[in-house]
mmCIF file of C-alpha atoms and ligand atoms in Angstrom:
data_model
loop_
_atom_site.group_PDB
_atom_site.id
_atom_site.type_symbol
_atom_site.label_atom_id
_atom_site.label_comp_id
_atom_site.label_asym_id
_atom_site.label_seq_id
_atom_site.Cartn_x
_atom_site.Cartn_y
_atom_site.Cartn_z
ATOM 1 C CA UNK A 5 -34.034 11.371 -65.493
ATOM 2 C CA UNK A 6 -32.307 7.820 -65.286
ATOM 3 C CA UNK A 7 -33.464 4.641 -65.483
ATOM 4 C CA UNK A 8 -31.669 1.705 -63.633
ATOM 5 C CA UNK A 9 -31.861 -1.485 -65.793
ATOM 6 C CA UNK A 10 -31.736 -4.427 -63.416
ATOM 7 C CA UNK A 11 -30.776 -7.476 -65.556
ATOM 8 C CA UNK A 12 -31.970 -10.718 -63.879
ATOM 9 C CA UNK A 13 -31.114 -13.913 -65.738
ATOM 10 C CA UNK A 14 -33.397 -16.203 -63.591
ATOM 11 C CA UNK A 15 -35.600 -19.280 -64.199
ATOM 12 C CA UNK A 16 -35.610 -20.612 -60.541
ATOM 13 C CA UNK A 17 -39.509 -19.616 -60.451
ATOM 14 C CA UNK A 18 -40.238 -22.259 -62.979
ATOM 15 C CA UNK A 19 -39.299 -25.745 -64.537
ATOM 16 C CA UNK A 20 -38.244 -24.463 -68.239
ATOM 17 C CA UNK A 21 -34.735 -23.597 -68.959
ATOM 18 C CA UNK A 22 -33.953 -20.398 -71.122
ATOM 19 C CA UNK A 23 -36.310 -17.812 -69.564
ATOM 20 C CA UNK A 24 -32.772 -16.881 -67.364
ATOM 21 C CA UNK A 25 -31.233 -15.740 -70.962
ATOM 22 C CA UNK A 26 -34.175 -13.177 -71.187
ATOM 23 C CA UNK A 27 -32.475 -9.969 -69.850
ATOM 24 C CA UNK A 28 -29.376 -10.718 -71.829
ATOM 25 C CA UNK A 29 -31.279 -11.194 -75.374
ATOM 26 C CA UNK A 30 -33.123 -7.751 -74.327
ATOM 27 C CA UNK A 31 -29.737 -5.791 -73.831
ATOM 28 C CA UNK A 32 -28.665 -7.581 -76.993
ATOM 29 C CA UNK A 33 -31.489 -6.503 -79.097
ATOM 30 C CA UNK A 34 -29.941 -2.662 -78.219
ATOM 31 C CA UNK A 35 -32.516 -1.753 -75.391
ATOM 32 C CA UNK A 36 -30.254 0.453 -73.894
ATOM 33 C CA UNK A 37 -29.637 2.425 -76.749
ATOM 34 C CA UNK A 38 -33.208 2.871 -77.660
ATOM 35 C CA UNK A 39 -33.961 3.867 -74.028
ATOM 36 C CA UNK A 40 -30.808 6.838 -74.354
ATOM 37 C CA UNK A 41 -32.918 7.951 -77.424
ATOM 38 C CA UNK A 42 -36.072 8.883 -75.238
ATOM 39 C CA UNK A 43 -33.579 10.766 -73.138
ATOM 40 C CA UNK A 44 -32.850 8.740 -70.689
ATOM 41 C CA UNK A 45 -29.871 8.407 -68.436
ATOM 42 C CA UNK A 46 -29.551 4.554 -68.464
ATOM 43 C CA UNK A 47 -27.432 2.943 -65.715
ATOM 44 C CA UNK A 48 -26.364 -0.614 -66.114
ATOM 45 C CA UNK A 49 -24.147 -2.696 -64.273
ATOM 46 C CA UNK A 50 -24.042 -5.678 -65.999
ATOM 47 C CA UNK A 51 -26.677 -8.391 -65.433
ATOM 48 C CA UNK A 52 -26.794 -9.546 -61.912
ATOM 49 C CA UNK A 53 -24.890 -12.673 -60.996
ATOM 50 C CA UNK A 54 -27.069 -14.785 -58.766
ATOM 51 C CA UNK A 55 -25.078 -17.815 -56.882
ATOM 52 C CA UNK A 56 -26.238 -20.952 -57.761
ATOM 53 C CA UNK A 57 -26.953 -23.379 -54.523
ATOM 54 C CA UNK A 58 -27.236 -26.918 -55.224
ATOM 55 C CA UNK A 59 -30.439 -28.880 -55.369
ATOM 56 C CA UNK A 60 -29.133 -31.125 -52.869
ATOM 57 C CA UNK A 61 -29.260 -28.470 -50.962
ATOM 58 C CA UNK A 62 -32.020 -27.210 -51.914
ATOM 59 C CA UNK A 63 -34.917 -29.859 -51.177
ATOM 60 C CA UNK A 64 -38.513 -28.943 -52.121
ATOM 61 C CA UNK A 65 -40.727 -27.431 -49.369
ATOM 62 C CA UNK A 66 -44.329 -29.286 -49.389
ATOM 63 C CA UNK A 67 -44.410 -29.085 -53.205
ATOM 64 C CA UNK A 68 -42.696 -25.837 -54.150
ATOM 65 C CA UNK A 69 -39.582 -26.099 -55.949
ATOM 66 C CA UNK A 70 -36.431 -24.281 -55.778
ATOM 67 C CA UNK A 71 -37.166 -22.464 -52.573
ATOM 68 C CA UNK A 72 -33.864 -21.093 -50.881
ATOM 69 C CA UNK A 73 -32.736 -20.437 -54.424
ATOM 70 C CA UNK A 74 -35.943 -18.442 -55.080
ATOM 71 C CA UNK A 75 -36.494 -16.902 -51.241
ATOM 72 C CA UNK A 76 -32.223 -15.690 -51.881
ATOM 73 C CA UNK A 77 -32.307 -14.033 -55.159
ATOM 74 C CA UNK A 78 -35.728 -12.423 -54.781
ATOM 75 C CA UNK A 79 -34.260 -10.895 -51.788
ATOM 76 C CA UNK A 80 -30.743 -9.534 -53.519
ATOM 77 C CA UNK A 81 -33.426 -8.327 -55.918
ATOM 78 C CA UNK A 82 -35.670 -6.817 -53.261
ATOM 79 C CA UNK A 83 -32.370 -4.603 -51.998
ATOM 80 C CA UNK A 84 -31.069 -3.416 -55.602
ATOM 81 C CA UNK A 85 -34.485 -2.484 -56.977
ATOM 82 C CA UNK A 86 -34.677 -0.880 -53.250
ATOM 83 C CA UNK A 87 -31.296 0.867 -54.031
ATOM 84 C CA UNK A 88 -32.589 2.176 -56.658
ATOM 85 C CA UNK A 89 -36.071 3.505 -56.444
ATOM 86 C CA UNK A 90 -34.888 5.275 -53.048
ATOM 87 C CA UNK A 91 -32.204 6.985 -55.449
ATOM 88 C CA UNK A 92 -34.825 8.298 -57.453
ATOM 89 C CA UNK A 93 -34.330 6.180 -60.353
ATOM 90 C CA UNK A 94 -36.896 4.391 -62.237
ATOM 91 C CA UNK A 95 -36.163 0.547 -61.881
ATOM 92 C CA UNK A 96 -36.521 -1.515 -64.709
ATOM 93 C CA UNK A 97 -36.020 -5.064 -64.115
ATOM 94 C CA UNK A 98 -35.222 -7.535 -66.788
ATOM 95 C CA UNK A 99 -36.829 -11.159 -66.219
ATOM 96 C CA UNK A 100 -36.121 -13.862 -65.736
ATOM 97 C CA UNK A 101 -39.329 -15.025 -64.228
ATOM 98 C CA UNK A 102 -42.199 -13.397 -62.154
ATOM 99 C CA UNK A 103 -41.257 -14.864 -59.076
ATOM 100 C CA UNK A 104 -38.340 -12.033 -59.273
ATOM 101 C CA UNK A 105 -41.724 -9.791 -59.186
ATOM 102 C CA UNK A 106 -41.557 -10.728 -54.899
ATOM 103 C CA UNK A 107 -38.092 -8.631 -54.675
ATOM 104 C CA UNK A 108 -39.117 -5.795 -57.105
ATOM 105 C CA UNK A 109 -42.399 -4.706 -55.841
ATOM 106 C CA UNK A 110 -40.514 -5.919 -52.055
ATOM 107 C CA UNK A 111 -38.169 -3.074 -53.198
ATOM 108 C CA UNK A 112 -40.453 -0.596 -54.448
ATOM 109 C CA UNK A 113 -42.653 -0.930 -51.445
ATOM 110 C CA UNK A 114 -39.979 -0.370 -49.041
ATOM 111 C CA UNK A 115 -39.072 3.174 -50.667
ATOM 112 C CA UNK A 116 -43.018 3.851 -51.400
ATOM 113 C CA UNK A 117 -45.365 2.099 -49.028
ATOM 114 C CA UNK A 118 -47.948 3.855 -50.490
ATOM 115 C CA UNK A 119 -47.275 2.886 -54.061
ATOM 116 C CA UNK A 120 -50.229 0.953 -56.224
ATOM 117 C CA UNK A 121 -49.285 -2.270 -58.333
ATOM 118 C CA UNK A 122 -50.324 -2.794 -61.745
ATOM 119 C CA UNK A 123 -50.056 -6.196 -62.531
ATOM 120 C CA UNK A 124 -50.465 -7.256 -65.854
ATOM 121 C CA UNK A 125 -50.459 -10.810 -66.843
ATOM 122 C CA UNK A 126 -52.722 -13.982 -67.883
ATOM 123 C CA UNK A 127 -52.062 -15.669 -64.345
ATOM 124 C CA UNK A 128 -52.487 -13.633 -61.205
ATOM 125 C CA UNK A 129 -49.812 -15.564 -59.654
ATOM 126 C CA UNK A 130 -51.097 -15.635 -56.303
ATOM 127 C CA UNK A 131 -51.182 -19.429 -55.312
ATOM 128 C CA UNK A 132 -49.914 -20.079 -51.886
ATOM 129 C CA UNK A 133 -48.044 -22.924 -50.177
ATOM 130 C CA UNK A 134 -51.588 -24.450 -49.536
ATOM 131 C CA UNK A 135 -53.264 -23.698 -53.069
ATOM 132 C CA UNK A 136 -50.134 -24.228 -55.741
ATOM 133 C CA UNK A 137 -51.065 -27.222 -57.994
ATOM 134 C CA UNK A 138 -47.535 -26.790 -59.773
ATOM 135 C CA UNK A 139 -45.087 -25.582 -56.945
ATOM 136 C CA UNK A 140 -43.537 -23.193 -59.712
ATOM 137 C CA UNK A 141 -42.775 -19.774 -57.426
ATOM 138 C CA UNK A 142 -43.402 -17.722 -60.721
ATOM 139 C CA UNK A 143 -47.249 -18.941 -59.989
ATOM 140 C CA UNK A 144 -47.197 -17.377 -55.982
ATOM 141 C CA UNK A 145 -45.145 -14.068 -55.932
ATOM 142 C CA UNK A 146 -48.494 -11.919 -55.066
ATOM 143 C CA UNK A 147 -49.746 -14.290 -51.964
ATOM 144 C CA UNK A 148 -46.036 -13.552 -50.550
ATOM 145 C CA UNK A 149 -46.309 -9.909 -50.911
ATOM 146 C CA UNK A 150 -50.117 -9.672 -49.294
ATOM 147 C CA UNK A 151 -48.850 -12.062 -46.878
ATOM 148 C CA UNK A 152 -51.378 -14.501 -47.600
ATOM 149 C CA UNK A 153 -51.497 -18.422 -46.674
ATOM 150 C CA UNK A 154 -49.595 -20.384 -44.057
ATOM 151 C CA UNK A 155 -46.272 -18.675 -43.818
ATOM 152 C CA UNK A 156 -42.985 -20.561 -45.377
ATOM 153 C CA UNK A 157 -40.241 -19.548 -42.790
ATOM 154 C CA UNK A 158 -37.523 -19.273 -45.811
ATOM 155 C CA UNK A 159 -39.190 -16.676 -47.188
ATOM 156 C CA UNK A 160 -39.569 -14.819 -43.991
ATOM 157 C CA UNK A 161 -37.682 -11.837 -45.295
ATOM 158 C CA UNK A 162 -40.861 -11.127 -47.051
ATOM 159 C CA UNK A 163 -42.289 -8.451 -44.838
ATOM 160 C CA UNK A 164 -46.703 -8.037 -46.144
ATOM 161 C CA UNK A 165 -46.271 -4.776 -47.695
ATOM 162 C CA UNK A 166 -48.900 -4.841 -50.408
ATOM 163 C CA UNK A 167 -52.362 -3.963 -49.662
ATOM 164 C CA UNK A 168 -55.284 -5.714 -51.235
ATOM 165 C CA UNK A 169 -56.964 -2.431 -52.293
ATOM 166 C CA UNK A 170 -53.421 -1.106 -54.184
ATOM 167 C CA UNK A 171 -53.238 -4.121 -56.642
ATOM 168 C CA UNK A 172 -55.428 -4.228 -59.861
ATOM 169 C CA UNK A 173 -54.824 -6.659 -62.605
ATOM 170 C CA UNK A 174 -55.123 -6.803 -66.448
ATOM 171 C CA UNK A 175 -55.573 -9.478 -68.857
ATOM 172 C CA UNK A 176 -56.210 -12.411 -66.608
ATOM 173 C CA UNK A 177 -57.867 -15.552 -68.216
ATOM 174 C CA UNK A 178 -55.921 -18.548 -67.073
ATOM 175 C CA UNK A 179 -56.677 -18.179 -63.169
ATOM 176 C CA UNK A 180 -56.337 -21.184 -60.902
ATOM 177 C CA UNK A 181 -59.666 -22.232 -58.856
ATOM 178 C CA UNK A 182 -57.877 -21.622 -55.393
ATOM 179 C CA UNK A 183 -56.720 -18.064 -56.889
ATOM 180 C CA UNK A 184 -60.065 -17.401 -57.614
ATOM 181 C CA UNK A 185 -61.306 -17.604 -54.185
ATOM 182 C CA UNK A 186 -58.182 -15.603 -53.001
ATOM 183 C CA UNK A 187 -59.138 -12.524 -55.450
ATOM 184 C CA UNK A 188 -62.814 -12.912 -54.292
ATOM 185 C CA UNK A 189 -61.769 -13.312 -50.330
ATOM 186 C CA UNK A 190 -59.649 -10.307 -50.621
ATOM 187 C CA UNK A 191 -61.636 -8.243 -52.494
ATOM 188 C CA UNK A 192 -58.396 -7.731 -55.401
ATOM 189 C CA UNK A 193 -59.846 -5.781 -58.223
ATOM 190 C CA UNK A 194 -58.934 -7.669 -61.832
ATOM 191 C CA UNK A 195 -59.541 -6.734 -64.864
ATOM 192 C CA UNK A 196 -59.811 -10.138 -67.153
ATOM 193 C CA UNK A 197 -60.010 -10.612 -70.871
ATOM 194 C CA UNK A 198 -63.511 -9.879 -70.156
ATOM 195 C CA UNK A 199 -63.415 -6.959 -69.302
ATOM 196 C CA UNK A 200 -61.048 -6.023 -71.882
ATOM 197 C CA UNK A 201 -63.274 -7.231 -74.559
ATOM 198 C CA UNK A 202 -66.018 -5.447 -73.217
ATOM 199 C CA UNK A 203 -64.824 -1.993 -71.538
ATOM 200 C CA UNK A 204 -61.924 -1.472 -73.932
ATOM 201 C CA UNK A 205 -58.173 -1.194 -73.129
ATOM 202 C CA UNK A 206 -58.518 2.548 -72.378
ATOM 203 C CA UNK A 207 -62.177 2.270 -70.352
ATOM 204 C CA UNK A 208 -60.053 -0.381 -68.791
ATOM 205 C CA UNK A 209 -56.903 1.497 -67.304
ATOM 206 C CA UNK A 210 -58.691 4.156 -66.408
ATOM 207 C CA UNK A 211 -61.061 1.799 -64.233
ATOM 208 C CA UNK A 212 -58.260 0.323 -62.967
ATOM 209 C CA UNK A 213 -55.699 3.868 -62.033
ATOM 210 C CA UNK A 214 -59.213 5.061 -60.748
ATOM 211 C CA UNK A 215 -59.318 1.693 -58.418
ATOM 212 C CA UNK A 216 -55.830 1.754 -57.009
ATOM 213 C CA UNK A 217 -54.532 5.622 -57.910
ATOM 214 C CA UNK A 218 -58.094 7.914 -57.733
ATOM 215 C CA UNK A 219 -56.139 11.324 -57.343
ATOM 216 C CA UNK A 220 -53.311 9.934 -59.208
ATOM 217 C CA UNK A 221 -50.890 10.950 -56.328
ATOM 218 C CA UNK A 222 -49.571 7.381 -56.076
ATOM 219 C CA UNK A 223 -46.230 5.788 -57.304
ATOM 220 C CA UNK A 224 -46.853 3.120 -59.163
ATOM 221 C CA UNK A 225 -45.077 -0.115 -59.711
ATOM 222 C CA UNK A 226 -46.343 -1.899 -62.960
ATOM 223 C CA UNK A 227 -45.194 -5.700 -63.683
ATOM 224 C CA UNK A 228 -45.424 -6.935 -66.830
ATOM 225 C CA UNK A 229 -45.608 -10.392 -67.780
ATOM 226 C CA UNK A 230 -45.419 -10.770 -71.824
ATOM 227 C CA UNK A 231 -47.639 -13.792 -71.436
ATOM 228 C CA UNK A 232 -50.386 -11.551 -70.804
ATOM 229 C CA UNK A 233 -50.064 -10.561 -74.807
ATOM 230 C CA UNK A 234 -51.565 -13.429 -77.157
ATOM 231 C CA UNK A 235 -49.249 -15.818 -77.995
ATOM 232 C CA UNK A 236 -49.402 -14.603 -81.464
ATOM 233 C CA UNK A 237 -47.902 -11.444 -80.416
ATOM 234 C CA UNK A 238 -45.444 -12.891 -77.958
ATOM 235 C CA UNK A 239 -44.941 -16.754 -78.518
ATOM 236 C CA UNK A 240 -41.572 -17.012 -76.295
ATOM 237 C CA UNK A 241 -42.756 -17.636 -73.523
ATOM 238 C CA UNK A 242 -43.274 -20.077 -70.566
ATOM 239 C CA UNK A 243 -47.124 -20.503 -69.935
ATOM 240 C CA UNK A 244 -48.443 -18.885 -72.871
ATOM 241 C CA UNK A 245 -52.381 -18.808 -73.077
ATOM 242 C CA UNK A 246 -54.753 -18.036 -76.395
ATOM 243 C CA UNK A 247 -56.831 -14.940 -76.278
ATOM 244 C CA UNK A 248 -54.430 -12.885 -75.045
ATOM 245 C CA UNK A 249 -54.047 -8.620 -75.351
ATOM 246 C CA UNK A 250 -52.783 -7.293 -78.995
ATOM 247 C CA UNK A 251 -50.088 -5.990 -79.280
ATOM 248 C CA UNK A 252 -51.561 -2.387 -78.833
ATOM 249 C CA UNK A 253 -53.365 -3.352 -76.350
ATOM 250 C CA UNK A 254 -50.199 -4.289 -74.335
ATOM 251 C CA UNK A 255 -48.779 -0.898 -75.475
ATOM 252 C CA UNK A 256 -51.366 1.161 -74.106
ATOM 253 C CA UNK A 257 -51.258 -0.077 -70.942
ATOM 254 C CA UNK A 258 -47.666 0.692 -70.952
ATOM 255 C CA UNK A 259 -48.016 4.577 -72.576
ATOM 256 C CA UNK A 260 -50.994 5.293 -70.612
ATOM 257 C CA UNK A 261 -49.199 4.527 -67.310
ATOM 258 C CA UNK A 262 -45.783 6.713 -68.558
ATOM 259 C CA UNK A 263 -48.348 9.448 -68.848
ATOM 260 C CA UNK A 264 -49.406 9.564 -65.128
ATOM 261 C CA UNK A 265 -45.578 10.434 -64.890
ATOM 262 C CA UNK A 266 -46.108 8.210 -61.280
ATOM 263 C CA UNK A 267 -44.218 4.975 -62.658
ATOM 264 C CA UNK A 268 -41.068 4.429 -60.662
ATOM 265 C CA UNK A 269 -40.940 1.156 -61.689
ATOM 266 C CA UNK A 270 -41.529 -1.572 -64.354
ATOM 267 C CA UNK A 271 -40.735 -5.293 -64.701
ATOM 268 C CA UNK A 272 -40.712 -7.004 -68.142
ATOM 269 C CA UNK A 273 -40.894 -10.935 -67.358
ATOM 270 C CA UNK A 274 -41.161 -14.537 -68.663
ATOM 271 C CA UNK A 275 -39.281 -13.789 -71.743
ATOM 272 C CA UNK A 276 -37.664 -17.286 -72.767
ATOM 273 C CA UNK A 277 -35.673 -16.753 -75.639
ATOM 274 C CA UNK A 278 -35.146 -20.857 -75.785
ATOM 275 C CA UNK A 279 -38.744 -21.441 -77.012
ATOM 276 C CA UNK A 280 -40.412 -21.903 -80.481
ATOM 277 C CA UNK A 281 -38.443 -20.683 -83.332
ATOM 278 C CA UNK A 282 -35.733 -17.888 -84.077
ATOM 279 C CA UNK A 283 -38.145 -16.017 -85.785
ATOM 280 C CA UNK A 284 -40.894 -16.239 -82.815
ATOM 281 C CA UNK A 285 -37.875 -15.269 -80.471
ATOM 282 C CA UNK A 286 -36.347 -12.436 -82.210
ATOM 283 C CA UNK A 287 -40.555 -11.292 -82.186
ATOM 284 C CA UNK A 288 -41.214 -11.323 -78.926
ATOM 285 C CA UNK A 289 -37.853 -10.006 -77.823
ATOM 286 C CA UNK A 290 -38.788 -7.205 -80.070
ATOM 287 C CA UNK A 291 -42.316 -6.678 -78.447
ATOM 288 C CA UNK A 292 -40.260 -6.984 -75.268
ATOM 289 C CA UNK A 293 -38.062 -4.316 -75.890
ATOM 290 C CA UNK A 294 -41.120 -2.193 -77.592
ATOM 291 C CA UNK A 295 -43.514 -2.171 -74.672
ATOM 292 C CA UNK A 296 -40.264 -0.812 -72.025
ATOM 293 C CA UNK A 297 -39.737 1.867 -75.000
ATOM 294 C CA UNK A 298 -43.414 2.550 -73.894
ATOM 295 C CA UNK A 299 -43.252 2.339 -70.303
ATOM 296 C CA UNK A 300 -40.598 4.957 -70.666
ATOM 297 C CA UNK A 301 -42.269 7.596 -72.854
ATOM 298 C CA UNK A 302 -41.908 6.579 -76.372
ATOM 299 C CA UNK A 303 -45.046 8.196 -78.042
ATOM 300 C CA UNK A 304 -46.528 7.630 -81.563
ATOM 301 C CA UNK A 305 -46.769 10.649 -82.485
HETATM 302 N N1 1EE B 425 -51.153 -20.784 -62.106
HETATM 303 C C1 1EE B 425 -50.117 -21.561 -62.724
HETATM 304 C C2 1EE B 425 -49.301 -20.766 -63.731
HETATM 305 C C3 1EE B 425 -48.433 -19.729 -63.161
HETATM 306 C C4 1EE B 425 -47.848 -18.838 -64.249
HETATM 307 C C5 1EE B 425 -46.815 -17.908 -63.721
HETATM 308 B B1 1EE B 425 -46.532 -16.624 -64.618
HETATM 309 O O1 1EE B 425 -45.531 -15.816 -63.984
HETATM 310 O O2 1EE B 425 -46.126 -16.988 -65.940
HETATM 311 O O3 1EE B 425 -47.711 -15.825 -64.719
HETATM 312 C C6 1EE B 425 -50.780 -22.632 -63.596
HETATM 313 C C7 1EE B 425 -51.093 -23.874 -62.897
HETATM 314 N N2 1EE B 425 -52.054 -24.672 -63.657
HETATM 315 C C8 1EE B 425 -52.179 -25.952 -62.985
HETATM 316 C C9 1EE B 425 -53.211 -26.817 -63.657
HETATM 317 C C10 1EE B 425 -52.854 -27.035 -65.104
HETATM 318 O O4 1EE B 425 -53.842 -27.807 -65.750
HETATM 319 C C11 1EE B 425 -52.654 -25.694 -65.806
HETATM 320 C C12 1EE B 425 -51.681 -24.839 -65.070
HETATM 321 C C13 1EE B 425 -49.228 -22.124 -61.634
HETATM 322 O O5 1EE B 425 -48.305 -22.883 -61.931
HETATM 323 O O6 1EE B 425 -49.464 -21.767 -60.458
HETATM 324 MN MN1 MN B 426 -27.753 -2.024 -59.867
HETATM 325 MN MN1 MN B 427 -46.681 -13.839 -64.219
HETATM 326 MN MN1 MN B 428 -48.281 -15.306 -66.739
#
């Protein structure tokens, strides 16, 4: 079995420098190594080198920022994650931030129409043009996939391959009003801190495999933003937000979803190695590289 690890040092989705050094801190902390110890054949070609374009060139569209720079990387993204899911090989992409999420599940879609998205995170990240209060792309990815909102002809590459009814989210509790009436209006099944607090974290995956995966036939596509984990557990990290998952929580989301054996591919986002201090870095770099361990069969026992 190999694993393709997709490095994608990228902060284009979101005004705070550093999250772009978050695949190479990963590799650093000997991720690939630990990944060869589960058994894995790990392919990796070096961390993807994404042209810059210049602002100038660059202007913001209504309020979003960064948009060619965002619509043209996603889209590199959206054919090497492609590349390699078709080849059999479980994608793991390195963030960078979740706007990059718009070329992986782009990618995995295209291989797997029929694949489900687990999408866990504090945000649902499904602003559109119309709703974004920030313009930050890492806050939209999911409206561009379901092809929601007025469309933004730079990011026309962006064909609607997610379905409403094959995306279920986990550990949301800092969800914009306009998102809220988008989950509601489209029916998406989320699982919030609530729900987590009052189901359980195993009550809870199973709900939410049963929503989007019922005979678990399904490839599935999870995306994992580390600000979904309480700050205490990950501080480094762009939008971080109190009452977060612990860090077994996080874990079991990612060993419960290696043992559907369905995963054919996983993001690990919003890692910013340039915030709080060394210690808080080297932490959640270690969580980072922890929960892919996970996602890729590492077992307690
Ligand atoms: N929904 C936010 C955060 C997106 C986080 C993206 B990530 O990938 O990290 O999940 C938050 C916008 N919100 C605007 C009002 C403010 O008071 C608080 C933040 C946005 O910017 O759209
Ligand atoms: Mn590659
Ligand atoms: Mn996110
Ligand atoms: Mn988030």
């Amino acid at each position: 079995k190999t694993a393709a690890i997709v490095g994608c040092p990228f902060s284009g989705g979101q005004p705070k420098p550093g999250v772009d050094k978050g695949p190479i801190h990963l590799v650093e902390a000997g991720l690939i190594s630990q990944l060869e110890s589960l058994g894995w054949n790990v392919k990796f070609e070096g961390h993807h080198q994404f042209e810059d374009i210049k602002t100038n060139d660059d202007p913001p569209i209504g309020i979003l920022k960064n948009p060619r720079l965002v619509s043209r990387v996603t889209e590199s993204v959206a054919r090497v994650v492609g590349e390699h899911v078709k080849k059999g090989e479980l994608a793991v992409t390195l963030g960078g931030d979740h706007s990059l999420a718009m070329g992986t599940i782009s990618g995995t879609l295209s291989t797997h129409p029929e694949a489900c998205v687990v999408w866990v995170d504090a945000h649902a990240d499904i602003n559109t043009i119309e709703s974004t209060e920030s313009g930050n792309i890492h806050g939209m990815p999911v409206s561009f996939l379901l092809g929601l909102g007025n469309k933004v002809p730079e990011f026309s590459w962006v064909k609607p391959l997610l379905k409403p009814e094959n995306l279920v989210y986990i550990g949301l509790r800092d969800v914009d009003a306009g998102e809220k009436a988008l989950l509601r209006d489209n029916k998406i099944k989320a699982f919030s801190m609530h729900e987590v607090d009052r189901y359980g974290i195993g009550r809870v995956v199973e709900m939410a495999l049963d929503h989007v995966n019922p005979n678990r036939d399904r490839p599935i596509h999870l995306s994992f933003d580390v600000d979904a984990l309480d700050p205490t557990v990950a501080p480094s990290t762009g939008t971080p937000v109190r009452g977060g998952l612990t860090f077994r929580e996080g874990h079991f989301i990612c060993e419960a979803i290696y043992e559907t054996g369905l995963l054919v591919a996983l993001d690990l986002m919003e890692v910013n190695p340039s915030l709080e201090d060394e210690a808080s870095v080297k932490q959640t770099v270690a969580v980072g590289c922890s929960l892919l361990r996970s996602g890729l069969g590492e077992t307690l026992l």
